[in-house]
């Protein structure tokens, strides 16, 4: 008997709804998938906008096709719903509208769960290697019987790739999402797999994303990848872009904890798009796994000084936190305002424990970024001492997390910038410092326009925010 995991790679050149629906329905049949009970579809809608963030999210047509397939195959259904929490503190409603999900949800007459508006419940973690004893997730995730994971195939500057396993970061609300979102991120992603296992996965690899997660450059991969095990699907996806699966740390940790295979020998790769042909097609697929001191220095007015980091497993770099957030933030500026690298005033971004002098250029201002950052020396002849306030994951209580509310974060960071407007340096605290906060700091210190106040997003983002706050308040009494 063949007990290998099955993963299908199917050709799909465009976002034709009928084709997507047929491919996913047939994929479900081949894998023996029959959704039932409370069915929850989880796309990746980290951020969506037709012109500013066009390739960051699972496309609406893909979600539409997956819902149609789930309906066609389902039995004993109690509920079908779509749920997600967008990224960088923007209300999920904003992304759902821009991704075209609201029309799809209305057309299929199904429910929507905005995870930033619903109750969060603790789930115990028992596996060896877990960061914590419990983790908070939205109630609809805890209650669902059949999770369908619909990730977008993208490169990622923190974790190399975001596929099925990494898509689970989007099941947490802001308050809990940024806990351990530092050099522990890869462990956290493995922890999240203990909460729930998807019973079907379909990866939107029709137009994949390269380099960054929020503003990726498109890559026409022309594929839909399907399976019933996240590790198996992610392993095949790694091979599709010529990556050794062991180099995707959360995949390695998840496999080590018994969530699935990481070796191709344990997987039957099926479908009409041979793996070797995909690998040939993706030979020039681009990643952005580059340290910020290599990536930015010499390319514009932003220079980075990177020191040492507190965790023993990653003393040379913090892959899950502030450095990657800076890359995402700068790419957001570039998406909004091309040429911004030249118009920005000179900024030094300092992160980690730095022991050497900064040797600042004339007029260069400094952002000391993150709680772990420490430095002592002279700026303009005055003694400056930045001290670390970093806490290990054991010292951070997931039950007493601080708010990561969008408006609060904007006000706090802009107030910090205003108070230090005549100083050469500013200390921006956080672990991590989020992408949204870095956008505010860079805008104020580098004297460039702030995308948060751009007319293309200002009103819709804030309408979505107010609706989110209202509904979250109402839901307190409903649940
Ligand atoms: S403060 Fe930033 S760079 Fe330092 S450990 Fe936390 S996330 Fe990493």
Tab-separated table of C-alpha atoms in Angstrom, residues 12-398:
chain	number	residue	atom	x	y	z
A	12	UNK	CA	-3.522	27.279	-14.368
A	13	UNK	CA	-2.308	30.200	-16.424
A	14	UNK	CA	-4.839	32.840	-15.413
A	15	UNK	CA	-7.547	33.770	-12.925
A	16	UNK	CA	-10.406	32.288	-14.947
A	17	UNK	CA	-13.019	31.458	-12.317
A	18	UNK	CA	-14.487	28.361	-14.017
A	19	UNK	CA	-11.035	26.892	-14.564
A	20	UNK	CA	-9.945	27.514	-10.955
A	21	UNK	CA	-13.183	26.056	-9.626
A	22	UNK	CA	-12.869	22.946	-11.826
A	23	UNK	CA	-9.209	22.381	-10.915
A	24	UNK	CA	-9.868	22.684	-7.169
A	25	UNK	CA	-13.002	20.491	-7.328
A	26	UNK	CA	-11.070	17.785	-9.201
A	27	UNK	CA	-8.140	18.199	-6.805
A	28	UNK	CA	-10.422	17.676	-3.816
A	29	UNK	CA	-11.865	14.553	-5.472
A	30	UNK	CA	-8.404	13.121	-6.201
A	31	UNK	CA	-7.311	13.759	-2.611
A	32	UNK	CA	-10.559	12.351	-1.185
A	33	UNK	CA	-11.516	15.673	0.429
A	34	UNK	CA	-15.113	16.145	1.592
A	35	UNK	CA	-15.615	19.322	3.642
A	36	UNK	CA	-18.213	19.067	6.411
A	37	UNK	CA	-19.480	20.731	9.584
A	38	UNK	CA	-18.204	24.241	10.203
A	39	UNK	CA	-16.075	24.960	7.148
A	40	UNK	CA	-13.689	27.894	7.344
A	41	UNK	CA	-11.676	29.154	4.369
A	42	UNK	CA	-8.519	31.091	5.281
A	43	UNK	CA	-7.012	33.084	2.397
A	44	UNK	CA	-3.938	35.298	2.676
A	45	UNK	CA	-5.198	38.885	2.674
A	46	UNK	CA	-2.236	40.404	4.508
A	47	UNK	CA	-2.867	43.601	2.543
A	48	UNK	CA	-4.824	44.245	-0.646
A	49	UNK	CA	-5.192	47.169	-2.987
A	50	UNK	CA	-5.626	47.034	-6.773
A	51	UNK	CA	-2.734	49.411	-7.549
A	52	UNK	CA	-0.644	49.785	-4.382
A	53	UNK	CA	-0.623	46.170	-3.168
A	54	UNK	CA	-1.840	44.161	-6.184
A	55	UNK	CA	0.157	40.921	-5.688
A	56	UNK	CA	0.208	40.502	-1.907
A	57	UNK	CA	-2.997	38.505	-1.492
A	58	UNK	CA	-4.873	35.372	-2.546
A	59	UNK	CA	-6.919	36.614	-5.463
A	60	UNK	CA	-10.690	37.006	-5.161
A	61	UNK	CA	-11.259	34.685	-8.157
A	62	UNK	CA	-9.187	32.028	-6.384
A	63	UNK	CA	-11.255	32.331	-3.213
A	64	UNK	CA	-14.423	32.248	-5.349
A	65	UNK	CA	-13.297	29.045	-7.100
A	66	UNK	CA	-12.310	27.413	-3.794
A	67	UNK	CA	-15.706	28.213	-2.224
A	68	UNK	CA	-17.507	26.812	-5.282
A	69	UNK	CA	-15.402	23.643	-5.070
A	70	UNK	CA	-15.976	23.310	-1.320
A	71	UNK	CA	-19.729	23.672	-1.830
A	72	UNK	CA	-19.711	21.098	-4.626
A	73	UNK	CA	-17.880	18.526	-2.476
A	74	UNK	CA	-19.324	19.316	0.957
A	75	UNK	CA	-21.718	17.227	3.014
A	76	UNK	CA	-23.415	17.775	6.395
A	77	UNK	CA	-22.573	21.478	6.322
A	78	UNK	CA	-23.258	23.604	9.409
A	79	UNK	CA	-21.587	26.780	8.180
A	80	UNK	CA	-19.284	27.990	5.431
A	81	UNK	CA	-17.248	31.090	6.262
A	82	UNK	CA	-14.194	33.049	5.198
A	83	UNK	CA	-11.879	34.323	7.940
A	84	UNK	CA	-8.617	36.230	8.119
A	85	UNK	CA	-6.671	38.941	9.940
A	86	UNK	CA	-4.825	41.356	7.663
A	87	UNK	CA	-1.366	42.632	8.507
A	88	UNK	CA	0.311	45.852	9.695
A	89	UNK	CA	-2.674	46.761	11.894
A	90	UNK	CA	-4.890	47.799	8.955
A	91	UNK	CA	-8.469	46.595	9.536
A	92	UNK	CA	-9.205	43.349	7.671
A	93	UNK	CA	-12.333	44.945	6.182
A	94	UNK	CA	-10.091	47.228	4.098
A	95	UNK	CA	-8.241	44.304	2.533
A	96	UNK	CA	-11.373	42.182	2.010
A	97	UNK	CA	-13.028	44.999	0.090
A	98	UNK	CA	-9.961	45.677	-2.046
A	99	UNK	CA	-9.335	41.991	-2.704
A	100	UNK	CA	-12.890	41.635	-4.053
A	101	UNK	CA	-13.796	39.171	-1.293
A	102	UNK	CA	-16.960	40.961	-0.209
A	103	UNK	CA	-18.616	40.385	-3.594
A	104	UNK	CA	-17.567	36.736	-3.517
A	105	UNK	CA	-18.882	36.240	0.037
A	106	UNK	CA	-22.175	37.906	-0.898
A	107	UNK	CA	-22.505	35.851	-4.081
A	108	UNK	CA	-22.077	32.577	-2.175
A	109	UNK	CA	-24.246	33.760	0.752
A	110	UNK	CA	-21.657	32.635	3.303
A	111	UNK	CA	-20.341	34.164	6.530
A	112	UNK	CA	-17.313	36.317	7.107
A	113	UNK	CA	-15.209	36.310	10.276
A	114	UNK	CA	-12.902	39.291	10.635
A	115	UNK	CA	-10.445	37.917	13.161
A	116	UNK	CA	-9.666	41.420	14.457
A	117	UNK	CA	-13.289	41.777	15.540
A	118	UNK	CA	-14.072	38.450	17.196
A	119	UNK	CA	-13.274	36.997	20.594
A	120	UNK	CA	-9.803	35.480	21.058
A	121	UNK	CA	-9.512	32.251	23.035
A	122	UNK	CA	-6.484	30.421	24.492
A	123	UNK	CA	-5.447	27.036	23.144
A	124	UNK	CA	-2.912	24.917	25.072
A	125	UNK	CA	0.392	23.994	23.413
A	126	UNK	CA	1.837	20.646	24.464
A	127	UNK	CA	4.507	19.806	21.900
A	128	UNK	CA	8.175	19.786	22.832
A	129	UNK	CA	9.855	22.960	21.638
A	130	UNK	CA	6.763	25.196	21.954
A	131	UNK	CA	7.576	28.737	23.013
A	132	UNK	CA	4.618	28.955	25.381
A	133	UNK	CA	2.048	26.855	27.179
A	134	UNK	CA	-0.829	28.473	25.329
A	135	UNK	CA	-1.523	30.647	22.336
A	136	UNK	CA	-4.499	32.869	21.535
A	137	UNK	CA	-6.582	32.363	18.408
A	138	UNK	CA	-9.959	33.663	17.165
A	139	UNK	CA	-13.023	31.776	18.401
A	140	UNK	CA	-14.216	30.858	14.854
A	141	UNK	CA	-10.879	29.089	14.249
A	142	UNK	CA	-11.162	27.198	17.536
A	143	UNK	CA	-14.708	26.148	16.663
A	144	UNK	CA	-14.273	25.179	13.020
A	145	UNK	CA	-14.380	21.529	11.936
A	146	UNK	CA	-12.824	21.847	8.524
A	147	UNK	CA	-10.180	24.443	7.761
A	148	UNK	CA	-9.350	25.128	4.129
A	149	UNK	CA	-6.062	26.977	3.826
A	150	UNK	CA	-5.691	29.203	0.743
A	151	UNK	CA	-2.210	30.770	0.888
A	152	UNK	CA	-0.600	32.969	-1.705
A	153	UNK	CA	2.733	31.694	-3.032
A	154	UNK	CA	5.196	34.443	-2.063
A	155	UNK	CA	8.792	35.011	-1.147
A	156	UNK	CA	9.289	36.546	2.291
A	157	UNK	CA	12.124	38.663	3.719
A	158	UNK	CA	11.725	37.160	7.209
A	159	UNK	CA	11.184	33.479	6.430
A	160	UNK	CA	12.288	33.035	2.764
A	161	UNK	CA	8.829	31.821	1.680
A	162	UNK	CA	5.245	32.199	2.871
A	163	UNK	CA	3.072	29.218	1.979
A	164	UNK	CA	0.667	27.027	3.940
A	165	UNK	CA	2.437	26.986	7.343
A	166	UNK	CA	3.281	30.700	7.407
A	167	UNK	CA	-0.272	31.645	6.385
A	168	UNK	CA	-1.293	30.796	9.956
A	169	UNK	CA	0.267	34.024	11.229
A	170	UNK	CA	-2.930	35.567	9.845
A	171	UNK	CA	-5.133	33.689	12.290
A	172	UNK	CA	-3.986	35.893	15.163
A	173	UNK	CA	-5.290	39.354	16.002
A	174	UNK	CA	-2.824	42.250	16.407
A	175	UNK	CA	-2.569	41.951	20.155
A	176	UNK	CA	-1.177	38.404	19.892
A	177	UNK	CA	0.323	38.404	16.404
A	178	UNK	CA	3.368	40.455	17.326
A	179	UNK	CA	4.181	38.356	20.415
A	180	UNK	CA	7.330	36.351	19.497
A	181	UNK	CA	7.357	38.035	16.059
A	182	UNK	CA	11.128	38.497	16.407
A	183	UNK	CA	13.947	35.997	16.117
A	184	UNK	CA	11.466	33.460	17.561
A	185	UNK	CA	9.107	33.844	14.602
A	186	UNK	CA	10.015	30.539	12.977
A	187	UNK	CA	9.263	28.677	16.252
A	188	UNK	CA	6.006	30.574	16.600
A	189	UNK	CA	4.857	29.460	13.144
A	190	UNK	CA	5.505	25.851	14.193
A	191	UNK	CA	3.544	26.486	17.434
A	192	UNK	CA	0.551	27.677	15.443
A	193	UNK	CA	0.331	24.333	13.642
A	194	UNK	CA	-0.663	22.715	16.933
A	195	UNK	CA	-3.779	24.860	17.101
A	196	UNK	CA	-5.400	23.334	14.049
A	197	UNK	CA	-4.404	21.400	10.963
A	198	UNK	CA	-5.973	22.346	7.630
A	199	UNK	CA	-7.864	19.507	5.975
A	200	UNK	CA	-7.308	20.897	2.510
A	201	UNK	CA	-4.784	23.359	1.109
A	202	UNK	CA	-4.872	25.100	-2.272
A	203	UNK	CA	-2.000	27.511	-2.945
A	204	UNK	CA	-2.592	30.438	-5.279
A	205	UNK	CA	0.580	30.121	-7.346
A	206	UNK	CA	-1.001	31.468	-10.526
A	207	UNK	CA	0.741	34.818	-10.148
A	208	UNK	CA	3.268	34.279	-7.374
A	209	UNK	CA	5.013	37.065	-5.434
A	210	UNK	CA	8.756	37.642	-5.319
A	211	UNK	CA	11.008	39.381	-2.770
A	212	UNK	CA	8.678	41.091	-0.264
A	213	UNK	CA	5.373	40.029	1.269
A	214	UNK	CA	3.434	43.323	1.056
A	215	UNK	CA	4.678	44.737	-2.231
A	216	UNK	CA	5.956	41.666	-4.084
A	217	UNK	CA	6.937	41.786	-7.731
A	218	UNK	CA	4.762	39.382	-9.746
A	219	UNK	CA	6.029	36.102	-11.138
A	220	UNK	CA	3.813	34.253	-13.598
A	221	UNK	CA	4.107	30.743	-12.174
A	222	UNK	CA	0.817	29.475	-13.661
A	223	UNK	CA	0.100	26.832	-11.014
A	224	UNK	CA	-2.287	25.718	-8.312
A	225	UNK	CA	-0.748	23.456	-5.653
A	226	UNK	CA	-3.033	21.234	-3.567
A	227	UNK	CA	-2.674	18.775	-0.721
A	228	UNK	CA	-3.995	17.824	2.692
A	229	UNK	CA	-0.819	18.277	4.738
A	230	UNK	CA	0.872	21.666	5.197
A	231	UNK	CA	4.418	20.304	5.499
A	232	UNK	CA	4.002	18.186	2.367
A	233	UNK	CA	2.570	21.106	0.374
A	234	UNK	CA	5.274	23.516	1.575
A	235	UNK	CA	8.024	20.988	0.843
A	236	UNK	CA	6.844	20.653	-2.752
A	237	UNK	CA	6.471	24.444	-3.063
A	238	UNK	CA	10.085	24.891	-1.866
A	239	UNK	CA	11.282	22.538	-4.576
A	240	UNK	CA	9.166	24.426	-7.124
A	241	UNK	CA	11.424	27.458	-6.597
A	242	UNK	CA	14.635	25.465	-6.103
A	243	UNK	CA	14.828	26.004	-2.338
A	244	UNK	CA	16.037	23.322	0.046
A	245	UNK	CA	13.036	22.829	2.405
A	246	UNK	CA	15.414	22.584	5.385
A	247	UNK	CA	16.366	26.225	4.759
A	248	UNK	CA	12.779	27.233	5.555
A	249	UNK	CA	13.158	26.963	9.304
A	250	UNK	CA	9.494	26.893	10.304
A	251	UNK	CA	8.996	23.992	7.881
A	252	UNK	CA	11.920	22.125	9.436
A	253	UNK	CA	10.635	22.758	12.977
A	254	UNK	CA	7.082	21.727	12.002
A	255	UNK	CA	8.349	18.506	10.414
A	256	UNK	CA	10.501	17.787	13.484
A	257	UNK	CA	7.402	18.159	15.666
A	258	UNK	CA	5.621	15.531	13.573
A	259	UNK	CA	3.266	17.705	11.557
A	260	UNK	CA	4.328	16.190	8.233
A	261	UNK	CA	7.153	15.342	5.847
A	262	UNK	CA	10.043	17.481	4.651
A	263	UNK	CA	11.552	14.899	2.291
A	264	UNK	CA	10.344	14.633	-1.268
A	265	UNK	CA	10.780	10.831	-1.053
A	266	UNK	CA	7.801	10.759	1.322
A	267	UNK	CA	5.567	12.666	-1.094
A	268	UNK	CA	3.884	11.647	-4.353
A	269	UNK	CA	4.037	14.760	-6.514
A	270	UNK	CA	1.154	14.428	-8.965
A	271	UNK	CA	-0.775	16.701	-11.342
A	272	UNK	CA	-0.322	17.904	-14.909
A	273	UNK	CA	2.582	20.322	-14.246
A	274	UNK	CA	5.790	18.303	-13.733
A	275	UNK	CA	8.005	19.555	-10.894
A	276	UNK	CA	11.086	19.640	-13.137
A	277	UNK	CA	9.265	21.905	-15.594
A	278	UNK	CA	8.223	24.283	-12.796
A	279	UNK	CA	11.804	24.366	-11.489
A	280	UNK	CA	13.067	25.274	-14.932
A	281	UNK	CA	10.470	28.026	-15.209
A	282	UNK	CA	11.371	29.532	-11.812
A	283	UNK	CA	15.145	29.597	-12.184
A	284	UNK	CA	15.091	33.417	-11.941
A	285	UNK	CA	12.499	33.631	-9.150
A	286	UNK	CA	13.718	36.332	-6.759
A	287	UNK	CA	14.087	36.274	-2.962
A	288	UNK	CA	14.973	38.979	-0.485
A	289	UNK	CA	16.777	37.088	2.269
A	290	UNK	CA	19.423	39.761	2.647
A	291	UNK	CA	20.638	41.557	5.741
A	292	UNK	CA	19.607	45.209	5.832
A	293	UNK	CA	23.217	46.403	6.238
A	294	UNK	CA	23.981	44.702	2.896
A	295	UNK	CA	20.708	45.556	1.207
A	296	UNK	CA	20.474	49.302	1.850
A	297	UNK	CA	23.991	50.546	2.300
A	298	UNK	CA	25.338	52.408	-0.692
A	299	UNK	CA	21.977	52.492	-2.491
A	300	UNK	CA	20.530	55.768	-1.223
A	301	UNK	CA	20.200	57.914	1.865
A	302	UNK	CA	19.302	55.078	4.205
A	303	UNK	CA	22.202	53.307	5.924
A	304	UNK	CA	21.939	50.510	8.463
A	305	UNK	CA	24.186	49.556	11.351
A	306	UNK	CA	23.443	46.081	12.660
A	307	UNK	CA	24.819	44.796	15.959
A	308	UNK	CA	24.408	41.631	17.965
A	309	UNK	CA	21.088	40.165	19.090
A	310	UNK	CA	20.068	38.688	22.435
A	311	UNK	CA	18.828	35.203	21.536
A	312	UNK	CA	21.466	32.446	21.588
A	313	UNK	CA	19.922	30.706	18.552
A	314	UNK	CA	20.335	33.822	16.394
A	315	UNK	CA	22.992	36.204	17.785
A	316	UNK	CA	24.059	37.688	14.431
A	317	UNK	CA	20.705	38.745	13.037
A	318	UNK	CA	17.016	38.995	13.924
A	319	UNK	CA	15.247	37.493	10.924
A	320	UNK	CA	11.716	37.753	12.266
A	321	UNK	CA	11.583	41.329	13.486
A	322	UNK	CA	12.716	44.922	12.984
A	323	UNK	CA	15.227	44.419	10.121
A	324	UNK	CA	12.714	42.701	7.818
A	325	UNK	CA	10.057	45.209	8.862
A	326	UNK	CA	12.370	47.975	7.628
A	327	UNK	CA	12.669	46.281	4.220
A	328	UNK	CA	8.886	45.986	3.951
A	329	UNK	CA	8.436	49.609	5.050
A	330	UNK	CA	10.891	50.938	2.467
A	331	UNK	CA	9.200	48.910	-0.266
A	332	UNK	CA	5.868	50.447	0.764
A	333	UNK	CA	7.393	53.920	0.339
A	334	UNK	CA	8.747	52.908	-3.069
A	335	UNK	CA	5.329	51.619	-4.095
A	336	UNK	CA	3.629	54.879	-3.054
A	337	UNK	CA	6.362	57.314	-4.063
A	338	UNK	CA	8.856	56.043	-6.671
A	339	UNK	CA	12.205	57.808	-6.294
A	340	UNK	CA	11.780	58.141	-2.533
A	341	UNK	CA	15.279	56.703	-1.892
A	342	UNK	CA	16.761	59.860	-3.388
A	343	UNK	CA	14.401	62.397	-1.807
A	344	UNK	CA	14.742	60.971	1.713
A	345	UNK	CA	17.098	62.873	4.033
A	346	UNK	CA	20.042	60.906	5.378
A	347	UNK	CA	18.871	58.346	7.948
A	348	UNK	CA	20.857	55.783	9.918
A	349	UNK	CA	18.847	52.783	11.145
A	350	UNK	CA	20.602	51.179	14.109
A	351	UNK	CA	19.422	47.828	15.420
A	352	UNK	CA	20.898	45.332	17.877
A	353	UNK	CA	23.713	45.881	20.371
A	354	UNK	CA	26.267	48.004	18.564
A	355	UNK	CA	29.733	48.495	20.033
A	356	UNK	CA	31.440	50.645	17.419
A	357	UNK	CA	31.090	54.412	16.774
A	358	UNK	CA	28.393	55.379	14.276
A	359	UNK	CA	30.495	57.813	12.197
A	360	UNK	CA	27.460	59.824	11.124
A	361	UNK	CA	27.487	61.944	7.983
A	362	UNK	CA	26.585	65.612	8.194
A	363	UNK	CA	22.885	66.024	8.854
A	364	UNK	CA	22.336	62.280	9.186
A	365	UNK	CA	19.699	61.433	11.805
A	366	UNK	CA	19.542	58.160	13.704
A	367	UNK	CA	16.675	55.809	14.458
A	368	UNK	CA	17.671	53.406	17.247
A	369	UNK	CA	15.140	50.711	16.432
A	370	UNK	CA	13.669	48.131	18.769
A	371	UNK	CA	13.898	47.100	22.404
A	372	UNK	CA	17.091	45.066	22.011
A	373	UNK	CA	19.073	47.983	20.618
A	374	UNK	CA	21.894	49.343	22.741
A	375	UNK	CA	24.624	51.862	21.988
A	376	UNK	CA	26.832	54.277	23.864
A	377	UNK	CA	28.878	57.075	22.373
A	378	UNK	CA	28.881	60.709	21.352
A	379	UNK	CA	26.599	62.446	18.877
A	380	UNK	CA	27.387	66.123	18.213
A	381	UNK	CA	29.783	66.012	21.161
A	382	UNK	CA	27.090	64.898	23.612
A	383	UNK	CA	27.130	61.563	25.392
A	384	UNK	CA	24.258	59.301	24.278
A	385	UNK	CA	23.323	56.056	25.972
A	386	UNK	CA	20.652	53.758	24.506
A	387	UNK	CA	19.845	50.811	26.755
A	388	UNK	CA	18.262	47.500	25.839
A	389	UNK	CA	14.879	46.667	27.359
A	390	UNK	CA	14.565	43.367	25.527
A	391	UNK	CA	12.540	40.588	27.194
A	392	UNK	CA	12.923	36.911	26.361
A	393	UNK	CA	9.786	35.026	25.331
A	394	UNK	CA	9.569	33.615	28.864
A	395	UNK	CA	9.437	37.159	30.274
A	396	UNK	CA	6.635	38.217	27.908
A	397	UNK	CA	3.181	37.240	29.160
A	398	UNK	CA	0.859	36.513	26.220
